[in-house]
mmCIF file of C-alpha atoms in Angstrom:
data_model
loop_
_atom_site.group_PDB
_atom_site.id
_atom_site.type_symbol
_atom_site.label_atom_id
_atom_site.label_comp_id
_atom_site.label_asym_id
_atom_site.label_seq_id
_atom_site.Cartn_x
_atom_site.Cartn_y
_atom_site.Cartn_z
ATOM 1 C CA UNK A 1 67.666 -204.199 -116.956
ATOM 2 C CA UNK A 2 65.113 -202.433 -119.151
ATOM 3 C CA UNK A 3 65.165 -198.670 -119.738
ATOM 4 C CA UNK A 4 62.281 -195.998 -119.901
ATOM 5 C CA UNK A 5 59.868 -196.103 -122.840
ATOM 6 C CA UNK A 6 58.977 -193.107 -124.757
ATOM 7 C CA UNK A 7 55.507 -193.165 -123.174
ATOM 8 C CA UNK A 8 56.887 -193.344 -119.633
ATOM 9 C CA UNK A 9 59.243 -190.365 -120.531
ATOM 10 C CA UNK A 10 56.351 -188.374 -121.982
ATOM 11 C CA UNK A 11 54.303 -189.066 -118.888
ATOM 12 C CA UNK A 12 57.150 -187.903 -116.517
ATOM 13 C CA UNK A 13 57.669 -184.853 -118.349
ATOM 14 C CA UNK A 14 54.190 -184.027 -118.409
ATOM 15 C CA UNK A 15 53.883 -184.469 -114.689
ATOM 16 C CA UNK A 16 56.979 -182.288 -114.073
ATOM 17 C CA UNK A 17 55.329 -179.606 -116.351
ATOM 18 C CA UNK A 18 52.067 -179.690 -114.346
ATOM 19 C CA UNK A 19 53.931 -179.398 -111.310
ATOM 20 C CA UNK A 20 55.839 -176.353 -112.676
ATOM 21 C CA UNK A 21 52.603 -174.760 -113.800
ATOM 22 C CA UNK A 22 51.290 -174.790 -110.434
ATOM 23 C CA UNK A 23 54.473 -173.962 -108.513
ATOM 24 C CA UNK A 24 55.469 -170.889 -110.538
ATOM 25 C CA UNK A 25 52.451 -168.807 -109.993
ATOM 26 C CA UNK A 26 52.500 -169.927 -106.260
ATOM 27 C CA UNK A 27 56.021 -168.674 -105.944
ATOM 28 C CA UNK A 28 55.361 -165.395 -107.842
ATOM 29 C CA UNK A 29 52.455 -164.560 -105.485
ATOM 30 C CA UNK A 30 54.559 -165.409 -102.288
ATOM 31 C CA UNK A 31 57.446 -163.281 -103.757
ATOM 32 C CA UNK A 32 54.984 -160.192 -104.494
ATOM 33 C CA UNK A 33 53.646 -160.511 -100.951
ATOM 34 C CA UNK A 34 57.296 -160.598 -99.590
ATOM 35 C CA UNK A 35 58.048 -157.216 -101.518
ATOM 36 C CA UNK A 36 54.911 -155.674 -100.340
ATOM 37 C CA UNK A 37 55.512 -156.442 -96.730
ATOM 38 C CA UNK A 38 59.030 -155.030 -97.214
ATOM 39 C CA UNK A 39 57.704 -151.822 -98.634
ATOM 40 C CA UNK A 40 55.309 -151.487 -95.749
ATOM 41 C CA UNK A 41 58.177 -152.073 -93.325
ATOM 42 C CA UNK A 42 60.040 -149.156 -95.138
ATOM 43 C CA UNK A 43 56.879 -146.915 -94.796
ATOM 44 C CA UNK A 44 56.770 -147.778 -91.090
ATOM 45 C CA UNK A 45 60.349 -146.767 -90.715
ATOM 46 C CA UNK A 46 59.760 -143.667 -92.459
ATOM 47 C CA UNK A 47 56.787 -142.758 -90.381
ATOM 48 C CA UNK A 48 59.081 -143.358 -87.285
ATOM 49 C CA UNK A 49 61.690 -141.100 -88.963
ATOM 50 C CA UNK A 50 58.899 -138.506 -89.368
ATOM 51 C CA UNK A 51 57.980 -138.754 -85.700
ATOM 52 C CA UNK A 52 61.533 -138.229 -84.653
ATOM 53 C CA UNK A 53 61.770 -135.136 -87.116
ATOM 54 C CA UNK A 54 58.499 -133.780 -85.601
ATOM 55 C CA UNK A 55 59.988 -133.963 -82.193
ATOM 56 C CA UNK A 56 62.875 -131.907 -83.359
ATOM 57 C CA UNK A 57 60.824 -129.360 -85.074
ATOM 58 C CA UNK A 58 58.109 -128.269 -82.759
ATOM 59 C CA UNK A 59 55.577 -130.934 -83.964
ATOM 60 C CA UNK A 60 55.484 -129.265 -87.437
ATOM 61 C CA UNK A 61 55.504 -131.138 -90.657
ATOM 62 C CA UNK A 62 58.300 -130.653 -92.955
ATOM 63 C CA UNK A 63 57.715 -128.505 -96.077
ATOM 64 C CA UNK A 64 58.515 -130.963 -99.033
ATOM 65 C CA UNK A 65 57.809 -131.440 -102.710
ATOM 66 C CA UNK A 66 55.369 -134.288 -103.162
ATOM 67 C CA UNK A 67 57.899 -136.045 -105.544
ATOM 68 C CA UNK A 68 61.023 -135.007 -107.520
ATOM 69 C CA UNK A 69 61.466 -135.630 -111.088
ATOM 70 C CA UNK A 70 65.341 -136.165 -110.492
ATOM 71 C CA UNK A 71 67.312 -137.095 -107.597
ATOM 72 C CA UNK A 72 69.787 -134.346 -107.960
ATOM 73 C CA UNK A 73 67.010 -131.731 -107.740
ATOM 74 C CA UNK A 74 67.856 -129.615 -104.714
ATOM 75 C CA UNK A 75 64.138 -129.289 -103.594
ATOM 76 C CA UNK A 76 63.414 -130.644 -100.154
ATOM 77 C CA UNK A 77 62.058 -134.225 -100.190
ATOM 78 C CA UNK A 78 61.259 -137.279 -98.118
ATOM 79 C CA UNK A 79 64.760 -138.697 -98.757
ATOM 80 C CA UNK A 80 66.687 -135.431 -98.033
ATOM 81 C CA UNK A 81 64.921 -134.146 -95.079
ATOM 82 C CA UNK A 82 64.522 -137.479 -93.338
ATOM 83 C CA UNK A 83 67.833 -138.796 -94.070
ATOM 84 C CA UNK A 84 69.266 -138.251 -90.723
ATOM 85 C CA UNK A 85 66.524 -140.209 -88.919
ATOM 86 C CA UNK A 86 66.759 -143.417 -91.007
ATOM 87 C CA UNK A 87 69.448 -146.249 -91.036
ATOM 88 C CA UNK A 88 70.354 -145.595 -94.762
ATOM 89 C CA UNK A 89 68.954 -144.703 -98.195
ATOM 90 C CA UNK A 90 67.644 -148.103 -98.880
ATOM 91 C CA UNK A 91 64.618 -147.369 -96.530
ATOM 92 C CA UNK A 92 63.507 -145.108 -99.411
ATOM 93 C CA UNK A 93 63.531 -147.838 -101.962
ATOM 94 C CA UNK A 94 60.402 -149.951 -102.344
ATOM 95 C CA UNK A 95 61.308 -153.654 -103.168
ATOM 96 C CA UNK A 96 58.648 -153.735 -105.942
ATOM 97 C CA UNK A 97 60.238 -150.624 -107.514
ATOM 98 C CA UNK A 98 61.078 -152.266 -110.891
ATOM 99 C CA UNK A 99 60.936 -149.221 -112.756
ATOM 100 C CA UNK A 100 63.868 -147.929 -110.726
ATOM 101 C CA UNK A 101 62.127 -144.650 -109.606
ATOM 102 C CA UNK A 102 64.069 -144.849 -106.623
ATOM 103 C CA UNK A 103 67.335 -144.639 -108.391
ATOM 104 C CA UNK A 104 66.054 -141.627 -110.564
ATOM 105 C CA UNK A 105 64.343 -139.614 -107.929
ATOM 106 C CA UNK A 106 65.949 -140.597 -104.626
ATOM 107 C CA UNK A 107 62.775 -142.167 -103.269
ATOM 108 C CA UNK A 108 60.136 -144.706 -104.287
ATOM 109 C CA UNK A 109 57.559 -142.726 -102.098
ATOM 110 C CA UNK A 110 55.214 -139.846 -102.482
ATOM 111 C CA UNK A 111 54.674 -137.205 -99.666
ATOM 112 C CA UNK A 112 51.355 -135.763 -99.311
ATOM 113 C CA UNK A 113 52.260 -131.997 -99.683
ATOM 114 C CA UNK A 114 48.921 -130.773 -98.231
ATOM 115 C CA UNK A 115 50.490 -131.471 -94.890
ATOM 116 C CA UNK A 116 53.465 -129.103 -95.504
ATOM 117 C CA UNK A 117 54.149 -126.828 -92.521
ATOM 118 C CA UNK A 118 51.117 -128.096 -90.619
ATOM 119 C CA UNK A 119 51.240 -128.821 -86.761
ATOM 120 C CA UNK A 120 50.996 -132.635 -86.113
ATOM 121 C CA UNK A 121 47.574 -133.362 -84.800
ATOM 122 C CA UNK A 122 45.984 -130.144 -86.054
ATOM 123 C CA UNK A 123 45.724 -130.851 -89.610
ATOM 124 C CA UNK A 124 43.512 -128.650 -91.624
ATOM 125 C CA UNK A 125 42.351 -128.806 -95.403
ATOM 126 C CA UNK A 126 40.079 -126.261 -96.983
ATOM 127 C CA UNK A 127 39.492 -124.568 -93.599
ATOM 128 C CA UNK A 128 38.378 -127.701 -91.749
ATOM 129 C CA UNK A 129 40.187 -129.551 -89.014
ATOM 130 C CA UNK A 130 40.805 -133.182 -89.744
ATOM 131 C CA UNK A 131 41.431 -135.860 -87.463
ATOM 132 C CA UNK A 132 44.528 -137.990 -87.764
ATOM 133 C CA UNK A 133 42.916 -141.488 -88.495
ATOM 134 C CA UNK A 134 42.300 -141.289 -92.196
ATOM 135 C CA UNK A 135 44.989 -138.758 -93.367
ATOM 136 C CA UNK A 136 47.331 -140.426 -95.843
ATOM 137 C CA UNK A 137 50.816 -139.142 -95.378
ATOM 138 C CA UNK A 138 53.189 -141.080 -97.420
ATOM 139 C CA UNK A 139 52.510 -143.788 -100.212
ATOM 140 C CA UNK A 140 54.206 -145.617 -103.002
ATOM 141 C CA UNK A 141 54.608 -143.351 -106.060
ATOM 142 C CA UNK A 142 53.314 -146.101 -108.333
ATOM 143 C CA UNK A 143 51.117 -149.240 -107.911
ATOM 144 C CA UNK A 144 54.209 -151.449 -107.316
ATOM 145 C CA UNK A 145 52.033 -154.227 -105.853
ATOM 146 C CA UNK A 146 49.467 -154.942 -108.406
ATOM 147 C CA UNK A 147 47.256 -157.937 -107.176
ATOM 148 C CA UNK A 148 43.870 -156.667 -108.056
ATOM 149 C CA UNK A 149 44.215 -153.287 -109.582
ATOM 150 C CA UNK A 150 45.905 -149.873 -108.946
ATOM 151 C CA UNK A 151 46.863 -150.415 -105.267
ATOM 152 C CA UNK A 152 49.623 -148.728 -103.264
ATOM 153 C CA UNK A 153 50.957 -148.999 -99.694
ATOM 154 C CA UNK A 154 49.941 -145.957 -97.628
ATOM 155 C CA UNK A 155 51.249 -144.682 -94.369
ATOM 156 C CA UNK A 156 48.504 -142.776 -92.538
ATOM 157 C CA UNK A 157 48.930 -140.020 -89.876
ATOM 158 C CA UNK A 158 47.857 -142.331 -87.120
ATOM 159 C CA UNK A 159 50.688 -144.696 -87.993
ATOM 160 C CA UNK A 160 49.139 -147.416 -89.624
ATOM 161 C CA UNK A 161 50.286 -148.659 -93.146
ATOM 162 C CA UNK A 162 47.711 -150.490 -95.474
ATOM 163 C CA UNK A 163 47.484 -151.306 -99.023
ATOM 164 C CA UNK A 164 44.616 -149.300 -100.625
ATOM 165 C CA UNK A 165 43.348 -148.286 -104.083
ATOM 166 C CA UNK A 166 45.523 -145.586 -105.653
ATOM 167 C CA UNK A 167 43.292 -142.363 -105.106
ATOM 168 C CA UNK A 168 45.593 -139.516 -104.143
ATOM 169 C CA UNK A 169 48.935 -140.275 -105.805
ATOM 170 C CA UNK A 170 48.723 -138.598 -109.427
ATOM 171 C CA UNK A 171 51.845 -138.076 -111.462
ATOM 172 C CA UNK A 172 53.982 -139.868 -109.057
ATOM 173 C CA UNK A 173 57.260 -139.479 -110.867
ATOM 174 C CA UNK A 174 57.571 -135.768 -110.763
ATOM 175 C CA UNK A 175 54.464 -134.148 -109.669
ATOM 176 C CA UNK A 176 54.513 -131.618 -106.951
#
């Protein structure tokens, strides 16, 4: 019985290295898509919670800060005002939030404070009435799901959640 030659061993190691070089990026892409899908699911749950809140508050949007700098800040925010309408605080944590913004501020998501106190379905901005379809309500605080550039998941007033280029989230960690 003969053993492997050095050449055969080098060829086997090279094949394994090539397979690993192909498999690792594929796995990373699948994992990133999974985290983005989980985050979109969270935004949908928050959207449902917001609808329940609206039902309890005469269809009036809550008055919230866009984002808190610290979790112990007593200003009303997504995670404090909608806490009774979700299954638990993990709903406010994006799976792609590797910077632990959720742990610091209480949520990985940013509230569109231009909607504060407005009646649902009667949104106004700069004196003009707006339809619900294109109005962003909640988004990721940061571009957690980078694939092409600065993209964030956004929950729109019509209930859809999409990944879009980061355009209205500025200073996500503590801006108001």
